[in-house]
CSV table of C-alpha atoms in Angstrom, one decimal:
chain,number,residue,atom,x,y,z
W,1206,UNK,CA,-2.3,18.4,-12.8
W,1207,UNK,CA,-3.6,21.2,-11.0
W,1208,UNK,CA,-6.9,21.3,-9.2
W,1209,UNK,CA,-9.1,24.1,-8.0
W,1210,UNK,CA,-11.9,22.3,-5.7
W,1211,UNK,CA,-14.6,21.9,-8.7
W,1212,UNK,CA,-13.5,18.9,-10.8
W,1213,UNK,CA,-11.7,15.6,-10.9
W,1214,UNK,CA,-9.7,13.4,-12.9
W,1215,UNK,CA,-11.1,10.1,-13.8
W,1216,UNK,CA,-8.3,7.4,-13.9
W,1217,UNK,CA,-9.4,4.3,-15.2
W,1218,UNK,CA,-14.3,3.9,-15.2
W,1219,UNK,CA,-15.6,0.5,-13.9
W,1220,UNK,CA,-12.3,0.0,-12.1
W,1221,UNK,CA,-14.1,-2.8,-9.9
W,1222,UNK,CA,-15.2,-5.9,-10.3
W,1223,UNK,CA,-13.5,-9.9,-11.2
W,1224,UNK,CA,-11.6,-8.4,-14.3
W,1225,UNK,CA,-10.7,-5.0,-13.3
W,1226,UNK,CA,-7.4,-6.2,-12.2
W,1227,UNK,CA,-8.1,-4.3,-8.9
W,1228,UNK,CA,-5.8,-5.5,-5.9
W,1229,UNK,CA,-7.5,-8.3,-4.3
W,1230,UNK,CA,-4.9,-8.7,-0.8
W,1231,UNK,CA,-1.7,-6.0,-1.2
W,1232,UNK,CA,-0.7,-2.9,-3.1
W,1233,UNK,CA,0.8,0.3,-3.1
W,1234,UNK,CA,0.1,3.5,-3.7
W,1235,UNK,CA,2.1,6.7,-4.4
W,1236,UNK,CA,2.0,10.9,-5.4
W,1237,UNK,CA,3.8,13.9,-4.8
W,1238,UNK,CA,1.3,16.3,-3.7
W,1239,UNK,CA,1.0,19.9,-2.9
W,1240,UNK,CA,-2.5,21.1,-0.9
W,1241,UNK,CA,-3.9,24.5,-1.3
W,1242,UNK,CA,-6.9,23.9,1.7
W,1243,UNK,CA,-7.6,21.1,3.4
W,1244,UNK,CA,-10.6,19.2,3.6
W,1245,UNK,CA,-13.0,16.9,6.5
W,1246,UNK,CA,-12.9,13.7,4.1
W,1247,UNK,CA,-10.0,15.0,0.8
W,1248,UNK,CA,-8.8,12.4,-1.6
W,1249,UNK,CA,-5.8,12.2,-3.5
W,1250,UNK,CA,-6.5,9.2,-5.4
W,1251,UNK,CA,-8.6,6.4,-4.7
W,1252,UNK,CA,-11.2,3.3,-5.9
W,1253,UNK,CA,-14.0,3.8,-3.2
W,1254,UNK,CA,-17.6,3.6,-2.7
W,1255,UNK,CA,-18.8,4.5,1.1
W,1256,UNK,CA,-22.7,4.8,1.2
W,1257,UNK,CA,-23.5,4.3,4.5
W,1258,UNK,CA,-23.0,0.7,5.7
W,1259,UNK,CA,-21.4,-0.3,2.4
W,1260,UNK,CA,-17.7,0.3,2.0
W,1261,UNK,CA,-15.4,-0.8,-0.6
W,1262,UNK,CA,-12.2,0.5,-2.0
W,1263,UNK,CA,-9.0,2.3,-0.7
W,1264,UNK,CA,-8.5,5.9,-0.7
W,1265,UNK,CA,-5.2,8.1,0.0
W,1266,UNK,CA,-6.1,11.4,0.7
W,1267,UNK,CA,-6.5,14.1,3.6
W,1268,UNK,CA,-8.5,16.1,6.2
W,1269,UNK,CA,-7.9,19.8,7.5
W,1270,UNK,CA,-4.4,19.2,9.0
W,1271,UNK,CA,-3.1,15.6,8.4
W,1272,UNK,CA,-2.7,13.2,5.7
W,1273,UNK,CA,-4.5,9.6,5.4
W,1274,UNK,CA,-4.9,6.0,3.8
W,1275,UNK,CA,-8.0,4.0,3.5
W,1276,UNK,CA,-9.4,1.1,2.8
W,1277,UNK,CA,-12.5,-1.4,3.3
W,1278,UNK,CA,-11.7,-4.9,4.1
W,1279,UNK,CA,-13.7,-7.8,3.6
W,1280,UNK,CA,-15.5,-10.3,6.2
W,1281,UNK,CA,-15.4,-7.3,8.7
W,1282,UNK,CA,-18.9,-5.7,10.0
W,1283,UNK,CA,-22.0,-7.4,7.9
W,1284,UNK,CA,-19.5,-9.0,5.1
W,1285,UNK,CA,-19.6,-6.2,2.1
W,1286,UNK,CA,-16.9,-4.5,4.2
W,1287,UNK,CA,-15.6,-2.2,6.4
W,1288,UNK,CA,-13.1,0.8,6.4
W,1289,UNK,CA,-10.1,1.0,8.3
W,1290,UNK,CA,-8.3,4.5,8.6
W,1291,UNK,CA,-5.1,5.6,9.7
W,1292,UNK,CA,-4.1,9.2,9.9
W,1293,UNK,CA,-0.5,10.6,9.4
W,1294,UNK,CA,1.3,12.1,12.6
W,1295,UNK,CA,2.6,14.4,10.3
W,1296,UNK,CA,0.8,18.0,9.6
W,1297,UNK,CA,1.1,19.2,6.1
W,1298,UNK,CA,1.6,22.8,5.5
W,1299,UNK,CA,-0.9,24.6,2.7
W,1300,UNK,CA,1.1,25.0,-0.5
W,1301,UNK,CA,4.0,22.8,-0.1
W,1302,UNK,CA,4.9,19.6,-1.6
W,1303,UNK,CA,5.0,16.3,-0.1
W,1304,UNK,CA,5.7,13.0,-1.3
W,1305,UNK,CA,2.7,10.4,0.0
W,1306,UNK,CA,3.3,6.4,-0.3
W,1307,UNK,CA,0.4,4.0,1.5
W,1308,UNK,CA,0.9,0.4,1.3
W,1309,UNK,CA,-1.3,-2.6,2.5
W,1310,UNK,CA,0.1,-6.1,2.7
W,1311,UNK,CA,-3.0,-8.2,3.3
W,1312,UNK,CA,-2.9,-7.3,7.3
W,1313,UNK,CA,-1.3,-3.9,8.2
W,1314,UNK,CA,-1.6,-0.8,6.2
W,1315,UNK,CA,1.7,1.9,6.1
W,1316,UNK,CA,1.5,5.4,5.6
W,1317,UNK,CA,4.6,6.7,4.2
W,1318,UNK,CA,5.1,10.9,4.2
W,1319,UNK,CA,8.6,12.2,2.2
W,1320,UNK,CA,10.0,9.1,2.2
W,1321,UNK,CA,9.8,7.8,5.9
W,1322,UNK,CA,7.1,5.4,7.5
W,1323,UNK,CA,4.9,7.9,9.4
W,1324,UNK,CA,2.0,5.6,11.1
W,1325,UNK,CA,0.6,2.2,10.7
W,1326,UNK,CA,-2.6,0.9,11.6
W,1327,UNK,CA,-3.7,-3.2,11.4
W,1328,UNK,CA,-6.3,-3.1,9.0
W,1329,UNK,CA,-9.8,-5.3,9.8
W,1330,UNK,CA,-9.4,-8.4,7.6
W,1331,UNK,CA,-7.7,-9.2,4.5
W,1332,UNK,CA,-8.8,-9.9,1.5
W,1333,UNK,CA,-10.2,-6.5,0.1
W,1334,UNK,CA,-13.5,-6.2,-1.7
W,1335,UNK,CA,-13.2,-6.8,-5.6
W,1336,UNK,CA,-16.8,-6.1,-7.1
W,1337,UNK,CA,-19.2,-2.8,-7.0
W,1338,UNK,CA,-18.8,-0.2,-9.2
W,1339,UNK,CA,-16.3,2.2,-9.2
W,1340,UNK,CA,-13.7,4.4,-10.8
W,1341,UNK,CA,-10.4,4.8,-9.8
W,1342,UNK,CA,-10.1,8.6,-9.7
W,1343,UNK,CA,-8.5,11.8,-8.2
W,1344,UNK,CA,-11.5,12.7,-6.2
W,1345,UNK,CA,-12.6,13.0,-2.4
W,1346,UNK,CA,-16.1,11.6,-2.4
W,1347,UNK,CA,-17.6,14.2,-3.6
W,1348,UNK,CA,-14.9,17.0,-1.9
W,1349,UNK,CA,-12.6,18.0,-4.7
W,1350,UNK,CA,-8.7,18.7,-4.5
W,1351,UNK,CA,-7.7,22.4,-4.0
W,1352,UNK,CA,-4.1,21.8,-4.9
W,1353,UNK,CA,-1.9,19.8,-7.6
W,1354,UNK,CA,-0.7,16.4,-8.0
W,1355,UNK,CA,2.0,15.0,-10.1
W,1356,UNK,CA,3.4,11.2,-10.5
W,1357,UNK,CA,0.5,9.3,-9.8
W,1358,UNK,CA,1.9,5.5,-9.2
W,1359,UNK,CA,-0.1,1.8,-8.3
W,1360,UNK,CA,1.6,-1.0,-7.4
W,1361,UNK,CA,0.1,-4.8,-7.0
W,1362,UNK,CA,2.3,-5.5,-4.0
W,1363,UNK,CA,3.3,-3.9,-1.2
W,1364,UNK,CA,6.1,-1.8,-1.1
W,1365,UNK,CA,9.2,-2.1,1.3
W,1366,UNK,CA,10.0,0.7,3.8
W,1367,UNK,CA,13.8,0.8,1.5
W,1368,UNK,CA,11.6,0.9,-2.0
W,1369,UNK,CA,9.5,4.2,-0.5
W,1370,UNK,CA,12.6,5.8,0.2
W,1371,UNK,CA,14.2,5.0,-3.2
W,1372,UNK,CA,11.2,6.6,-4.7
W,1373,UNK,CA,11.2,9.5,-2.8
W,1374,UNK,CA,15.2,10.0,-3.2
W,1375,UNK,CA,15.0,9.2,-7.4
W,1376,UNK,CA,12.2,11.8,-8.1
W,1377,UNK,CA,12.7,15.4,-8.0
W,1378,UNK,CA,9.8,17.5,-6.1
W,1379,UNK,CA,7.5,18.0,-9.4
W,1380,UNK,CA,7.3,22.3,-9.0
W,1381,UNK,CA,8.8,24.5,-6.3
């Protein structure tokens, strides 16, 4: 799908709550993804709410120069979570595509970029928050994708550093 800043692509409305079947401790995430313009707070795809003290949900997505993975953990800060954050060592380059994989295992969360674990960051507290009200969505909070995306995956467990590399070696970059 391609994007042009202005809109979004709703996934899946009310993704939170007890039946949602959101991920409650690990999961995986996973895209190829080509950015046109980067962005102070870009998503890719996520399920997150961030209004000032309360944070819920998991985000991978993107600022001006770098790639990231979010996500609000519960028990942390005053209990309706907190977000941790960790930022890719690798700079993407406008127009090209990259294959992104983020998994979270109930303690530290991965950040994958073309196949090979880029950075890693111990997330607050495990498990994550289940309930709020929110959509699971190509979207940035509010700053829109200027870009494409293409093979949008979610997994309820987290993937291994061998399965990210599978993935990235058994799909074909989407478009040249």
């Amino acid at each position: 799908h391609e994007f042009h800043g202005t809109d979004g692509f709703v996934i899946r409305d009310q993704a939170s709550g007890a039946d949602a079947g959101m991920p409650r401790k690990d999961f995986s995430l996973a895209a190829w993804v080509r950015l046109d313009q980067g962005h102070t707070f870009g998503g890719i795809i996520g399920c997150m709410q961030d209004n000032g003290n309360f944070e819920k949900g998991w985000l991978l997505g993107y600022d001006q120069e770098k790639f990231s993975f979010s996500l609000s953990s519960m028990g942390a800060d005053d209990g309706d979570g907190k977000i941790s954050h960790v930022r890719s060592k690798t700079s993407f380059t406008k127009g090209k595509w990259y294959h992104l994989a983020a998994s979270y295992d109930g303690k530290l969360m991965r950040l994958y970029v073309n196949g090979v674990l880029d950075s890693t960051y111990t997330a607050i507290k495990s498990p994550l928050p289940g309930d709020g009200s929110t959509n699971i969505a190509v979207f940035g909070l509010g700053n829109f994708l200027n870009g494409r995306i293409a093979r949008v995956f979610c997994y309820d467990r987290s993937l291994t550093a061998g399965e990210v590399l599978n993935n990235y070696n058994g799909t074909e970059t989407p478009f040249l």
